[in-house]
Coordinates of C-alpha atoms in Angstrom, one line a residue:
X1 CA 0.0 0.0 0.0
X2 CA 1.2 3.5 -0.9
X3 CA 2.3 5.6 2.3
X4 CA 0.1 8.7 2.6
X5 CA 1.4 12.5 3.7
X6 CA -0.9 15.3 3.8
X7 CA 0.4 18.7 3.2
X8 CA -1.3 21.6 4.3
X9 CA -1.4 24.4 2.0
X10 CA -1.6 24.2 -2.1
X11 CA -0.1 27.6 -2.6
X12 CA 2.8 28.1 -4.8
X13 CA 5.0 27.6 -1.5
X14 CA 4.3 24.2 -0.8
X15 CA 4.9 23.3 -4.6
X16 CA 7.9 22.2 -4.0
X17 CA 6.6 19.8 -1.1
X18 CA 4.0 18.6 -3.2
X19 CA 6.7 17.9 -6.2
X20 CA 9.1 16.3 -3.9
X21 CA 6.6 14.0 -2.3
X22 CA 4.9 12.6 -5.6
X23 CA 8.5 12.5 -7.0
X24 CA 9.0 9.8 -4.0
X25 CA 6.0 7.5 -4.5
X26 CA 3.5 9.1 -1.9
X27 CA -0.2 9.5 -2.9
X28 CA -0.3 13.1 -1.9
X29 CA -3.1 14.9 -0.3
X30 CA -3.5 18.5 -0.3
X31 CA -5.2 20.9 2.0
X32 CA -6.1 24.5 1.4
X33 CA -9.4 26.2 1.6
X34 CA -8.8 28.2 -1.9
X35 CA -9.9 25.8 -4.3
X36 CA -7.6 26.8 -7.2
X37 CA -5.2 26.7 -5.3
X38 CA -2.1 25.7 -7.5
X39 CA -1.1 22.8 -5.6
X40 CA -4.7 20.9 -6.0
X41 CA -3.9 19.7 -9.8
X42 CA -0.9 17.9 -8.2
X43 CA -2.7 16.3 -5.8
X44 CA -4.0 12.9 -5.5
X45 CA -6.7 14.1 -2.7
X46 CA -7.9 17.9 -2.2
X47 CA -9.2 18.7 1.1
X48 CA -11.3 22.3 0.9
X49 CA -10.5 23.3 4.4
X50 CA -8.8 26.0 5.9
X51 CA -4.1 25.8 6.9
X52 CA -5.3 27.2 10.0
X53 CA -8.6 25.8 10.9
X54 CA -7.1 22.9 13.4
X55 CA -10.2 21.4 14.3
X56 CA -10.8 20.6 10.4
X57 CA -7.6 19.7 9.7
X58 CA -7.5 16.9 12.3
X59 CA -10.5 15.7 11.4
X60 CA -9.6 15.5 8.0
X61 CA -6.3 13.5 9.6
X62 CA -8.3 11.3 11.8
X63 CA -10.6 10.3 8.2
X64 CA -7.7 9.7 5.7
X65 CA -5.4 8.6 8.4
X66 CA -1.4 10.0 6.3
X67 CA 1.6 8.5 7.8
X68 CA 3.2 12.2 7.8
X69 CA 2.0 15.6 7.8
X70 CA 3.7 18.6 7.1
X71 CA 3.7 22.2 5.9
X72 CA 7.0 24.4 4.0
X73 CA 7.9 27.9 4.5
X74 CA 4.9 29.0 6.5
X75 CA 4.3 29.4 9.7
X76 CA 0.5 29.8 11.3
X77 CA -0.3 26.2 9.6
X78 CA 2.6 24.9 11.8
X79 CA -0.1 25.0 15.0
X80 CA -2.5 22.4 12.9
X81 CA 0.0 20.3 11.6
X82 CA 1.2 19.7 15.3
X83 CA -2.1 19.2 16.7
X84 CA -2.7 16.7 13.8
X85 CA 0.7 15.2 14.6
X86 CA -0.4 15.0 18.3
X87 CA -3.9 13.6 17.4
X88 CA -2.4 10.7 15.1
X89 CA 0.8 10.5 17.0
X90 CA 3.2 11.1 14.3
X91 CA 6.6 12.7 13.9
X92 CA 6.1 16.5 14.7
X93 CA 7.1 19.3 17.0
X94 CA 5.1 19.5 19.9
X95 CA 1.7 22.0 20.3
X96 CA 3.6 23.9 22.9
X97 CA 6.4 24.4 20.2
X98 CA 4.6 25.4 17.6
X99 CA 2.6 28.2 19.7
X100 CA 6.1 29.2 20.4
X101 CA 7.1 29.9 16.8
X102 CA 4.4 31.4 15.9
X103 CA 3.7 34.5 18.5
X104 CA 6.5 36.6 18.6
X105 CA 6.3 37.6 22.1
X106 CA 5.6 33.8 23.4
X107 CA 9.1 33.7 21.7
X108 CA 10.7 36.3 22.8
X109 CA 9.7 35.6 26.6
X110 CA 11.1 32.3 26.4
X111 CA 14.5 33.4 25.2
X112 CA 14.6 35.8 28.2
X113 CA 14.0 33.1 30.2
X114 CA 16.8 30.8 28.4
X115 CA 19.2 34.1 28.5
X116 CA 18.9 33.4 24.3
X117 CA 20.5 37.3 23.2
X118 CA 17.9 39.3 21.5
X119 CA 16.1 42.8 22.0
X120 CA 14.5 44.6 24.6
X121 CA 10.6 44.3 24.0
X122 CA 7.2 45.6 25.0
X123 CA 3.7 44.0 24.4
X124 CA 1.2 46.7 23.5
X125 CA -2.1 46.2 22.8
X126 CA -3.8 48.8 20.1
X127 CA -6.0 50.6 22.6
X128 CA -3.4 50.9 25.1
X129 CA -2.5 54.9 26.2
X130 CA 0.3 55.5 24.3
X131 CA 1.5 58.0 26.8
X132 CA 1.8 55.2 29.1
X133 CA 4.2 53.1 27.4
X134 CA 7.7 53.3 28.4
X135 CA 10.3 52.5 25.6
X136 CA 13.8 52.2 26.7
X137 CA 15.2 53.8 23.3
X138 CA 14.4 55.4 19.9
X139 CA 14.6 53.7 17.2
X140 CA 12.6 50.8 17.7
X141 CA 10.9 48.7 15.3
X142 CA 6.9 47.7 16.3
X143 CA 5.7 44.3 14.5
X144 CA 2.5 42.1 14.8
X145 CA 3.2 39.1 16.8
X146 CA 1.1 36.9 14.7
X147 CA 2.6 38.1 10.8
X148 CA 5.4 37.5 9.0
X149 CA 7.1 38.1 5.2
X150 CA 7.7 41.6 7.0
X151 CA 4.1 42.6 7.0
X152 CA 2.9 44.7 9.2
X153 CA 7.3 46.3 10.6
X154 CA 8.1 49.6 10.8
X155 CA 10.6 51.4 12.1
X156 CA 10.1 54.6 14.9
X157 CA 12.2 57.0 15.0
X158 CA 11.0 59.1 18.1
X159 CA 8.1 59.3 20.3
X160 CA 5.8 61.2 18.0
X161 CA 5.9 58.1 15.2
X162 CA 4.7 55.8 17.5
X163 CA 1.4 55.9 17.5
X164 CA 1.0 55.3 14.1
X165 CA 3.5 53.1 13.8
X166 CA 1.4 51.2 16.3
X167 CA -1.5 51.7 14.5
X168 CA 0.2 50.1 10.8
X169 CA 1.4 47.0 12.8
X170 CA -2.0 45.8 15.1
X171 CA -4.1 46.7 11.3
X172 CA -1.6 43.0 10.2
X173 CA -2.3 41.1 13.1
X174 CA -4.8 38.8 13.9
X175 CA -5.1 39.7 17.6
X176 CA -4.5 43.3 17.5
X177 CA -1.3 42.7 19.2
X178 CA 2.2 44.5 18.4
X179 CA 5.4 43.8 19.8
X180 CA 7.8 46.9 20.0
X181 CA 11.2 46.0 19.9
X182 CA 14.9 47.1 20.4
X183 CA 16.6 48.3 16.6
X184 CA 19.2 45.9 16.5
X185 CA 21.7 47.5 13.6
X186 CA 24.2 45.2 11.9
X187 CA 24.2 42.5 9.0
X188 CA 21.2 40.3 8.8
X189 CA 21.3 36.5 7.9
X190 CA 19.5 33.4 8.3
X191 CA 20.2 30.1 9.7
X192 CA 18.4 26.9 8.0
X193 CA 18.9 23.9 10.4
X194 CA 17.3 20.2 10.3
X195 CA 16.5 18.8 13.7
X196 CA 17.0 14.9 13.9
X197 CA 16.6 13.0 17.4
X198 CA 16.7 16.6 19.1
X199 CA 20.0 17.4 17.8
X200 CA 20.2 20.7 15.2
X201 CA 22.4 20.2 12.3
X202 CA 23.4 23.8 10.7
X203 CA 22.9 23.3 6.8
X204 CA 23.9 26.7 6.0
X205 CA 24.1 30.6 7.0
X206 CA 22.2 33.1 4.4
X207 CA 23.4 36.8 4.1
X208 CA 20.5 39.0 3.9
X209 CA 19.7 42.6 1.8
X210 CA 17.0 44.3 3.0
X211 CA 14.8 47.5 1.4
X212 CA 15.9 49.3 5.1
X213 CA 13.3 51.3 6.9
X214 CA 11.2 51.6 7.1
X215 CA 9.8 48.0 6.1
X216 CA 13.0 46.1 5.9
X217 CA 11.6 44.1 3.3
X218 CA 14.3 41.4 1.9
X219 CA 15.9 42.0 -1.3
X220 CA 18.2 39.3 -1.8
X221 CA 19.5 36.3 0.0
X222 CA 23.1 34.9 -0.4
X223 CA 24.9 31.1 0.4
X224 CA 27.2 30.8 2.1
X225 CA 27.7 33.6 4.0
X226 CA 30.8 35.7 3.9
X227 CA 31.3 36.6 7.4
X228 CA 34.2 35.9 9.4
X229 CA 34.5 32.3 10.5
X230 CA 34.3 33.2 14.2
X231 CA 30.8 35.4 13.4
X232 CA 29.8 32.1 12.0
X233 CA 30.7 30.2 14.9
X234 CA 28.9 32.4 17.3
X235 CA 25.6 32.2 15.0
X236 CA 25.4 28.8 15.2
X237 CA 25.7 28.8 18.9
X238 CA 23.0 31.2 19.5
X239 CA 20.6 29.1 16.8
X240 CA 21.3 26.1 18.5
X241 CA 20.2 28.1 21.9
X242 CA 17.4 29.1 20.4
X243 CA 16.1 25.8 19.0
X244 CA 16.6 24.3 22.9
X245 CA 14.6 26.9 24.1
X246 CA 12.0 26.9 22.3
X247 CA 12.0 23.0 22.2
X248 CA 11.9 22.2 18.7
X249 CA 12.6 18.2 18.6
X250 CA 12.6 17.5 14.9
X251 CA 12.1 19.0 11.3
X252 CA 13.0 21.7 9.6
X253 CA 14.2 25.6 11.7
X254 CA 14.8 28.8 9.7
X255 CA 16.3 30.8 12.2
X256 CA 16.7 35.0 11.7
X257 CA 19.7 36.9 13.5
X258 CA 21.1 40.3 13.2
X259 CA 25.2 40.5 14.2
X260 CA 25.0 44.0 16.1
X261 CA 28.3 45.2 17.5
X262 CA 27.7 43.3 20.7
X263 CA 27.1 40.5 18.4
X264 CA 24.5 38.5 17.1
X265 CA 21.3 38.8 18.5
X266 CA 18.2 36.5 17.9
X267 CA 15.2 38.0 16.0
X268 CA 12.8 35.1 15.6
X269 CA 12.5 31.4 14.4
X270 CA 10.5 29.5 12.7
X271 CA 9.7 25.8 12.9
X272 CA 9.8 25.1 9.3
X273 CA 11.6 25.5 5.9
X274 CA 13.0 29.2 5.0
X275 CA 10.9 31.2 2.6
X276 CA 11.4 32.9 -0.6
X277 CA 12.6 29.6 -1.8
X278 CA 15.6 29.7 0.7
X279 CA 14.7 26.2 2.1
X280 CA 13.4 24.7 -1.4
X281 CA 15.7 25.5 -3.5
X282 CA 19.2 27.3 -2.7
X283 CA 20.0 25.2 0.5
X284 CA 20.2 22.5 -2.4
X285 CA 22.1 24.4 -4.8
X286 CA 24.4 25.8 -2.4
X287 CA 25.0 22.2 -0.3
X288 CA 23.4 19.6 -2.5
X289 CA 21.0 18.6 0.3
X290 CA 17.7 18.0 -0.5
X291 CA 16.1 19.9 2.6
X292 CA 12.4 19.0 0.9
X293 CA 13.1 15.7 0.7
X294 CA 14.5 15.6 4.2
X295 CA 11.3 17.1 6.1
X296 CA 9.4 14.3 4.4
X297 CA 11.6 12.0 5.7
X298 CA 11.5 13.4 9.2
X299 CA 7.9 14.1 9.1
X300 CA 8.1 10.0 8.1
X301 CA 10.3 8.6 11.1
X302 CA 13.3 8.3 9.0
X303 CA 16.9 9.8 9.1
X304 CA 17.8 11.9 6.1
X305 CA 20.8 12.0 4.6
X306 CA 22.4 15.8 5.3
X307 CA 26.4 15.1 4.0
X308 CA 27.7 17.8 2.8
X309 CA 28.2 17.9 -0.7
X310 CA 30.4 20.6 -2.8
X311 CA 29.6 24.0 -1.9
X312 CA 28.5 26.5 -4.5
X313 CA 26.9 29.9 -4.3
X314 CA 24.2 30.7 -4.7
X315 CA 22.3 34.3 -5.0
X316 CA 18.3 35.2 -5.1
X317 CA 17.9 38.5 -5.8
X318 CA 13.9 40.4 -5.8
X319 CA 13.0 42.8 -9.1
X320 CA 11.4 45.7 -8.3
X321 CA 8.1 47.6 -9.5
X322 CA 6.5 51.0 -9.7
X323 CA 3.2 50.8 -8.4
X324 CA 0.3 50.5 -10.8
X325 CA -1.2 48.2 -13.9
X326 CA 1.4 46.2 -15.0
X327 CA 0.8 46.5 -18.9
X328 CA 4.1 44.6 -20.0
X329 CA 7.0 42.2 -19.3
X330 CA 10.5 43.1 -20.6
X331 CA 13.7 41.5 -20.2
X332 CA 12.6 38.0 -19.1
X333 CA 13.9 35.6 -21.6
X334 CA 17.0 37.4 -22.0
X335 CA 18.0 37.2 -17.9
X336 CA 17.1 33.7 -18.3
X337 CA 19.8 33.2 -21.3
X338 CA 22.7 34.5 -18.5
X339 CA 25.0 31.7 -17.3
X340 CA 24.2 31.2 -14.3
X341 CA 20.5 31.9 -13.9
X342 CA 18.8 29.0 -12.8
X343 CA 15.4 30.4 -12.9
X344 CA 13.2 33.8 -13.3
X345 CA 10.3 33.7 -11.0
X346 CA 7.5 36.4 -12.4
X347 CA 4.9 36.6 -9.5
X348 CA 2.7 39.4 -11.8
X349 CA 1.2 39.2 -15.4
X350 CA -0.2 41.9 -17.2
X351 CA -3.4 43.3 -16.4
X352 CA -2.7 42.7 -13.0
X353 CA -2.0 45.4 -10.0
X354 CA 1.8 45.9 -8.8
X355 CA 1.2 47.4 -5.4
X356 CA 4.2 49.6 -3.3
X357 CA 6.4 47.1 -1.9
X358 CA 5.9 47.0 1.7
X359 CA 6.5 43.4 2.1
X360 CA 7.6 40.0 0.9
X361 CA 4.2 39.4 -0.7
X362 CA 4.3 42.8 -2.5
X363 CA 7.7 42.2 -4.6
X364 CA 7.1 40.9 -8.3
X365 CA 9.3 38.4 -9.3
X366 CA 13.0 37.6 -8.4
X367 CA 16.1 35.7 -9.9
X368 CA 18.0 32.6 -8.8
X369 CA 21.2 32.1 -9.6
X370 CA 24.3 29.6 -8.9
X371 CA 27.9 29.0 -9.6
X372 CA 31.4 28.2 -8.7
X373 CA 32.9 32.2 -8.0
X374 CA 30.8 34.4 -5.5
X375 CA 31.5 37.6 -7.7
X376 CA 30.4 36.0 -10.4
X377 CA 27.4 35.0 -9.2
X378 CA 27.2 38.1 -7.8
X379 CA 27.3 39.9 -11.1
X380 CA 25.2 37.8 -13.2
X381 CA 22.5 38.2 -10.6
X382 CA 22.3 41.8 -10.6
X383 CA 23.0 41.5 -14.6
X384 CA 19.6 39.4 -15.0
X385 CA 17.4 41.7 -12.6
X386 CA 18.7 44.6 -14.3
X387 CA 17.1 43.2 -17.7
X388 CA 13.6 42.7 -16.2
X389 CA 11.4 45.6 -16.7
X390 CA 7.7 46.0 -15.0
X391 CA 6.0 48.7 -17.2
X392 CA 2.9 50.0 -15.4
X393 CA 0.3 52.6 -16.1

C-alpha cells in the first residue's frame, strides 16, 4: 500500500513539497481552503478546508489517516500540523512548540527566560494609552506578533511616530497585538537547520539585503555567508540556543539573527523551511542537500541523509516595481539566457495590480542564480534583474 502524507497548504509555497513527495512514490493529499489553489492539480486528494482551521484539519487526519503531515515555509499552519501530529501520533514538534514559533512575544519571553541574546521588548495592545508606554530607546521597530514576510514592521524614530507606527502594525495582526522592539543594527542572515533526534544540524548561514526602513523588506538572500568564520561560529551557537529553548525536537528551523556590535542577537525562528525559496531551492544548490526531501523524511520517522556535498553559491535576488497596472513584461527571456541563472520567477502578469512594496508578498518576481565564484554569481544576478522591466500605467 502506498504511504500517505498530507500537506497543508496548495499555494505556490508548498509546490515544492507537493513535487518532492509525488517524485518519491506518496499518494499526496493536499489541504487549502482556496480551491484553485495551485497545488490541488498535483494532488492525488484535495481537502477544501482552511491551513489554520485545526479542528478541520485533524478531522480531516483522523478520516484519511497520512503516515506524515507537514507544511514548508509557512508558519500559522505549523499550530495544525502539530495538533494533527499529536492527534495521530506522528513525527512532529510539539503544540507547545509550535505556539512558540508562531507568537512573537511567546518567543521572545522564552528566550529571556533561556538568556537566548535578543532585544529589549514591550507587548502593546492597540487601545493601550500610548502616553503610558515606556520605551527604553528610539529607534525601535513595532511588528505584529502573529505576521510574517515583514508585513505589518516599521521602524520609529522618536516618540511622536509611534502611535501610528502602532496603529500600521495591530491593522496585520490577527489579535490586534504588536510587539515593539529594540533596533538591533548590523548584518542580517539566516540560519536553515534540520532537527534529527533533538540534535540541530546547521545546513547553511544566508546573508541577507534588505529594502531598510522603514519595512525592511528582503531584497536578496546569499549562500554561504561571507562573514568571518568566528561570526559564523557564534551564529550557530545562538541558533542552536534558540532551538533548545523553544523546544523544537525535529524537522526543519529557519532561524533570523542580526550580528549587532555586541554581536548577534536573535530575532525570531521558525519551525519550518526558510521562505522565498531559501529552504526549497538554494539550501540544495548551495550544499546539494535535498532539505524537501528531508522534512518528508523526518515528518516519516526516517533519518535523512544531510552530507555535505560541494559547496556553491548561490544568490536570489527580488526585481522591483513602480506601483500601478502592469501592462508589459521586458527582459525575461534574455535574464534567463545568463550563465548562471537558474530560474526567473515572475509573480505578476499583465493586467494585474503591482502594489508599493511593503513586504515580501508585495515584490514581483525575483532571480535565482548559482555558480562556482561568489562575484560572479554576484554579477550575473544583478546583470539578470537589471534586464527585467515592469511597465505599469
Amino acid at each position: 500500500m502506498t504511504e500517505r502524507i498530507l500537506i497543508i497548504g496548495g499555494s505556490e509555497l508548498q509546490l515544492p513539497a507537493i513535487l518532492e513527495a509525488r517524485s518519491m512514490g506518496l499518494e499526496v493529499g493536499v489541504a487549502d481552503q482556496d480551491v484553485h489553489a495551485i497545488g490541488r492539480s498535483y494532488a492525488d486528494v484535495f481537502f477544501p478546508i482552511s491551513t489554520i482551521d485545526e479542528q478541520a484539519v485533524v478531522g480531516t487526519a483522523r478520516s484519511w489517516r497520512p503516515s506524515a503531515i507537514i507544511t514548508i515555509a509557512t508558519d500559522w499552519p505549523m499550530r495544525s500540523v502539530a495538533r494533527a501530529c499529536e492527534a495521530l501520533q506522528l513525527p512532529s514538534i510539539s503544540y507547545r512548540t509550535a505556539r512558540l514559533c508562531t507568537d512573537k512575544f511567546l518567543m521572545i519571553q522564552e528566550f529571556q527566560r533561556c538568556d537566548v541574546a535578543a532585544p529589549w521588548f514591550r507587548l502593546i495592545q492597540a487601545e493601550e494609552d500610548i502616553d503610558s508606554i515606556s520605551i527604553p530607546s528610539y529607534p525601535c521597530v513595532t511588528k505584529p506578533v502573529d505576521s510574517s514576510g515583514s508585513r505589518g514592521v516599521q521602524v520609529v524614530e522618536n516618540f511622536e511616530q509611534l502611535k501610528n507606527a502602532i496603529d500600521y502594525s495591530s491593522k496585520q495582526s490577527r489579535s490586534g497585538m504588536v510587539l515593539v522592539e529594540e533596533f538591533l543594527d548590523g548584518p542580517e542572515v539566516s540560519v536553515e537547520m534540520l532537527v534529527i533526534d533533538g540534535h540541530a544540524h546547521v545546513l547553511v548561514i544566508t546573508d541577507k539585503v534588505t529594502s531598510g526602513p522603514p519595512n525592511f523588506v528582503e531584497s536578496a538572500h546569499f549562500q554561504p555567508s561571507q562573514l568571518e568564520p568566528e561570526i559564523q561560529e557564534k551564529i550557530e551557537q545562538l541558533s542552536k540556543q534558540a532551538v533548545e529553548a523553544l523546544e523544537i525536537t525535529t524537522g526543519a528551523v529557519h532561524a533570523e539573527i542580526i550580528v549587532t556590535p555586541r554581536g548577534p542577537k536573535m530575532v525570531e525562528v521558525g519551525a519550518r523551511m526558510g521562505g522565498d525559496r531559501i529552504g526549497s531551492h538554494m539550501v540544495e544548490l548551495s550544499t546539494g542537500i535535498n532539505m524537501t526531501r528531508a522534512v518528508i523524511q523526518l515528518a516519516f520517522g526516517q533519518k535523512p541523509d544531510i552530507e555535505l556535498r560541494t559547496p556553491r553559491y548561490v544568490a536570489h535576488r527580488f526585481l522591483r516595481a513602480n506601483p500601478g497596472q502592469v501592462v508589459r513584461i521586458d527582459g525575461v527571456i534574455q535574464a534567463r539566457e545568463i550563465p548562471g541563472v537558474q530560474e526567473v520567477f515572475i509573480n505578476r502578469s499583465v493586467g494585474s495590480r503591482q502594489p508599493e512594496i511593503r513586504s515580501s508578498g508585495d515584490r514581483p518576481g525575483s532571480v535565482l542564480v548559482a555558480g562556482e565564484n561568489y562575484e560572479e554569481v554576484v554579477e550575473a544576478t544583478e546583470r539578470a534583474a537589471g534586464l527585467i522591466h515592469f511597465v505599469v500605467e
